[in-house]
Amino acid sequence: MQTLPFSQLGISEPVMQAIDDIGYEEATPIQTLTIPLLMSGRDVIGQSQTGTGKTAAFTIPAIENILQNHGKGVQALIICPTRELAIQACDEIRKLTAYTERIRTAAIYGGQDIERQIKILRGGAQIVVGTPGRIMDHMRRNTLSLANLRMVILDEADEMLSMGFRDDIEIILADVPEERQTVLFSATMSQEIMEITNKYLRDPEIVKVVQGELTVKEIEQYYYNIPHSHKIEAVSRLMDVYHPEPAMIFCNTKKQVDELVSAMQLRGYVAEGLHGDMKQAARDHVMNTFRSGHVDVLIATDVAARGIDVSGIGAVFNYDIPQDMEYYVHRIGRTGRAGKSGIAFTFVTGSREMGELKNIMRYTHSQIKKGVIPTSAEVMESRRMRFADKVRRAVENDDLGQYIHMIEELAGSGISLTDIAAALLKFEMTADGRTAMPSASDDAAFEGHERRFGRRNDRGRDHRDGRRNDRGRRDRNIDMVKISIGLGKSAGIQPKHIVGAVANETGIPGKSIGRIEITEKYSTFDVPGDAAEAVMDALNHTKIMGRRVTARIFSEQY
Ligand code: ADP
Ligand code: MG
């Protein structure tokens, strides 16, 4: 990480002189990156470890902005988690403003006589540093006027949240002028912090200086929005098609690790679990087995995985979306075999987790692409190809003499070679208790769910229980949108009524309507995304079977 001398950051002469007096020689990385951004007026999320100089990273620009703007009243508000940190920041500002007489700073925190603070505030301060509770106190008493505020800084945001200040922070932020610069600094980043920044920061620049930063850029990343109940099937299918052994699966809880280990073992995978409740000896045993190369999949919590040194992981699964964004980076950083880029699969369920996923993408500056769970046919095809490969290699390389002898004996007893081979294949494919075939009924579940969330390339593979298939459609990559209407079986509605109404009222061809599902009370059907608005509009102005309908985008949450 390149650092710059303070003199190259556009800092004014009097502040430069103060920095000299303090004795800082060069700006630290976080200072190098954030000072110019903050001076340009941008909202910024700054993350770097403790002790990397975050205080000066925001106090210097706060001072510079005030020198530039000549504003009256409180111009900058710095919110700190503790009295000590507030005093520290205040001291730093006083040192930095040693040569800029006009600028005054007030520190307000609990435990100090409020009257004294009121006096100081009355004296006029352009910068106020304080703890959340006391800031709110002064706001309520009207002893702190923030009407002219131009800049709000949340310092040590992770600390503030872990100390339970979230509500206070939100109350303060909701009550300061909207036209302002908002800045947040923190040593660590979390979902909760991103929620706050999403709400109160405007198009923030994320500046992250993490030591030994893992880059996720070279890792292929996919996500699947599926119900929780389908995750095990999804893991199995992805394992069967990608063959990432060894894979690593991350869960958020110990309980989930235990459950998943059992479930994967039942499906015939060699699975081992790792979590914080295990004794050291048990963990060592798991790690030794894992390193011996006999394990297909290691399932772990973040905490348990932290200390272990594993590499050469074929794929990382985020069975649960990580609670801390930094975990995501650590988790998927484990994948990637020597010289090869890695692959990571993340499962999300519902729109809230989709939101968390988007935050992770922003935070890591990376693309997580929407993946499609392989169909049972694709899983079978993959197994078949691997099997064919295995047979070919054995025939070419192994000494099969004694086996050939056994087969010839069997064939001599009247069983056909094809039957013998089929029986052996069955043994092979169901070895270790694996089910021979993935269940095609789960295809529908994955497909149904994917579609419900709007986007999915249609393959027209479904042709069961009253569902229409849409082989007819030529473009296989149209994004479909599911629409619902409030008429179901109880109203006597049938697919032909829906197809008829849509085709008649909108002119879109009946064959471009995707799957239709009719439940007791309502019906749903898929239409190409670009036609959805027109279809809903038309249906809302017409009658089906003599009844008015309300058509809307179908959104079922899991
Ligand atoms: P953080 O908030 O990131 O934990 P601080 O702002 O408290 O870090 O700074 C940690 C220490 O580093 C302080 O003693 C501070 O004076 C010092 N420091 C800050 N910036 C510099 C710099 N550019 N050069 C040398 N020391 C610095
Ligand atoms: Mg700090």
Tab-separated table of N, CA and C and ligand atoms in Angstrom, residues 6 24 26-28 31 49-55 88 156, ligand 1:
chain	number	residue	atom	x	y	z
A	6	PHE	N	2.312	14.059	3.924
A	6	PHE	CA	1.137	14.922	4.107
A	6	PHE	C	1.143	16.085	3.118
A	24	TYR	N	4.394	13.684	12.939
A	24	TYR	CA	4.052	12.678	11.935
A	24	TYR	C	4.898	12.934	10.689
A	26	GLU	N	4.903	10.763	7.676
A	26	GLU	CA	4.149	10.427	6.465
A	26	GLU	C	2.733	10.080	6.860
A	27	ALA	N	1.818	10.262	5.935
A	27	ALA	CA	0.447	9.841	6.206
A	27	ALA	C	0.405	8.312	6.212
A	28	THR	N	-0.426	7.761	7.057
A	28	THR	CA	-0.609	6.305	7.053
A	28	THR	C	-1.472	5.943	5.842
A	31	GLN	N	-4.966	7.264	5.979
A	31	GLN	CA	-4.941	8.736	5.845
A	31	GLN	C	-4.687	9.133	4.392
A	49	GLN	N	-7.369	-1.208	10.637
A	49	GLN	CA	-7.197	-1.738	11.983
A	49	GLN	C	-6.951	-0.639	13.015
A	50	THR	N	-7.100	-1.035	14.262
A	50	THR	CA	-6.846	-0.110	15.359
A	50	THR	C	-5.381	0.335	15.323
A	51	GLY	N	-5.172	1.582	15.601
A	51	GLY	CA	-3.798	2.079	15.659
A	51	GLY	C	-3.226	2.501	14.320
A	52	THR	N	-4.065	2.643	13.317
A	52	THR	CA	-3.562	3.004	11.986
A	52	THR	C	-3.802	4.488	11.677
A	53	GLY	N	-4.208	5.248	12.679
A	53	GLY	CA	-4.320	6.694	12.487
A	53	GLY	C	-5.634	7.171	11.907
A	54	LYS	N	-6.715	6.512	12.276
A	54	LYS	CA	-8.015	6.922	11.724
A	54	LYS	C	-8.426	8.310	12.236
A	55	THR	N	-8.008	8.638	13.475
A	55	THR	CA	-8.436	9.936	14.017
A	55	THR	C	-7.993	11.089	13.121
A	88	GLN	N	-9.628	12.091	23.429
A	88	GLN	CA	-8.467	11.870	22.568
A	88	GLN	C	-8.619	12.593	21.226
A	156	GLU	N	-15.078	4.870	15.213
A	156	GLU	CA	-15.113	3.547	15.856
A	156	GLU	C	-16.540	2.998	15.841
B	1	ADP	P1	-7.026	4.357	15.170
B	1	ADP	O1	-8.165	5.292	15.394
B	1	ADP	O2	-6.925	3.884	13.778
B	1	ADP	O3	-7.024	3.215	16.139
B	1	ADP	P2	-5.398	6.544	16.104
B	1	ADP	O4	-5.934	7.615	15.283
B	1	ADP	O5	-5.838	6.470	17.527
B	1	ADP	O6	-5.653	5.143	15.421
B	1	ADP	O7	-3.818	6.613	16.003
B	1	ADP	C1	-2.984	5.684	16.642
B	1	ADP	C2	-1.637	6.299	16.954
B	1	ADP	O8	-0.946	6.591	15.753
B	1	ADP	C3	-1.750	7.593	17.689
B	1	ADP	O9	-0.801	7.627	18.718
B	1	ADP	C4	-1.453	8.659	16.654
B	1	ADP	O10	-0.863	9.805	17.230
B	1	ADP	C5	-0.479	7.938	15.751
B	1	ADP	N1	-0.499	8.411	14.367
B	1	ADP	C6	-1.568	8.804	13.656
B	1	ADP	N2	-1.204	9.175	12.395
B	1	ADP	C7	0.133	9.027	12.331
B	1	ADP	C8	1.096	9.245	11.293
B	1	ADP	N3	0.748	9.683	10.091
B	1	ADP	N4	2.389	8.996	11.578
B	1	ADP	C9	2.745	8.542	12.785
B	1	ADP	N5	1.893	8.311	13.807
B	1	ADP	C10	0.592	8.536	13.590
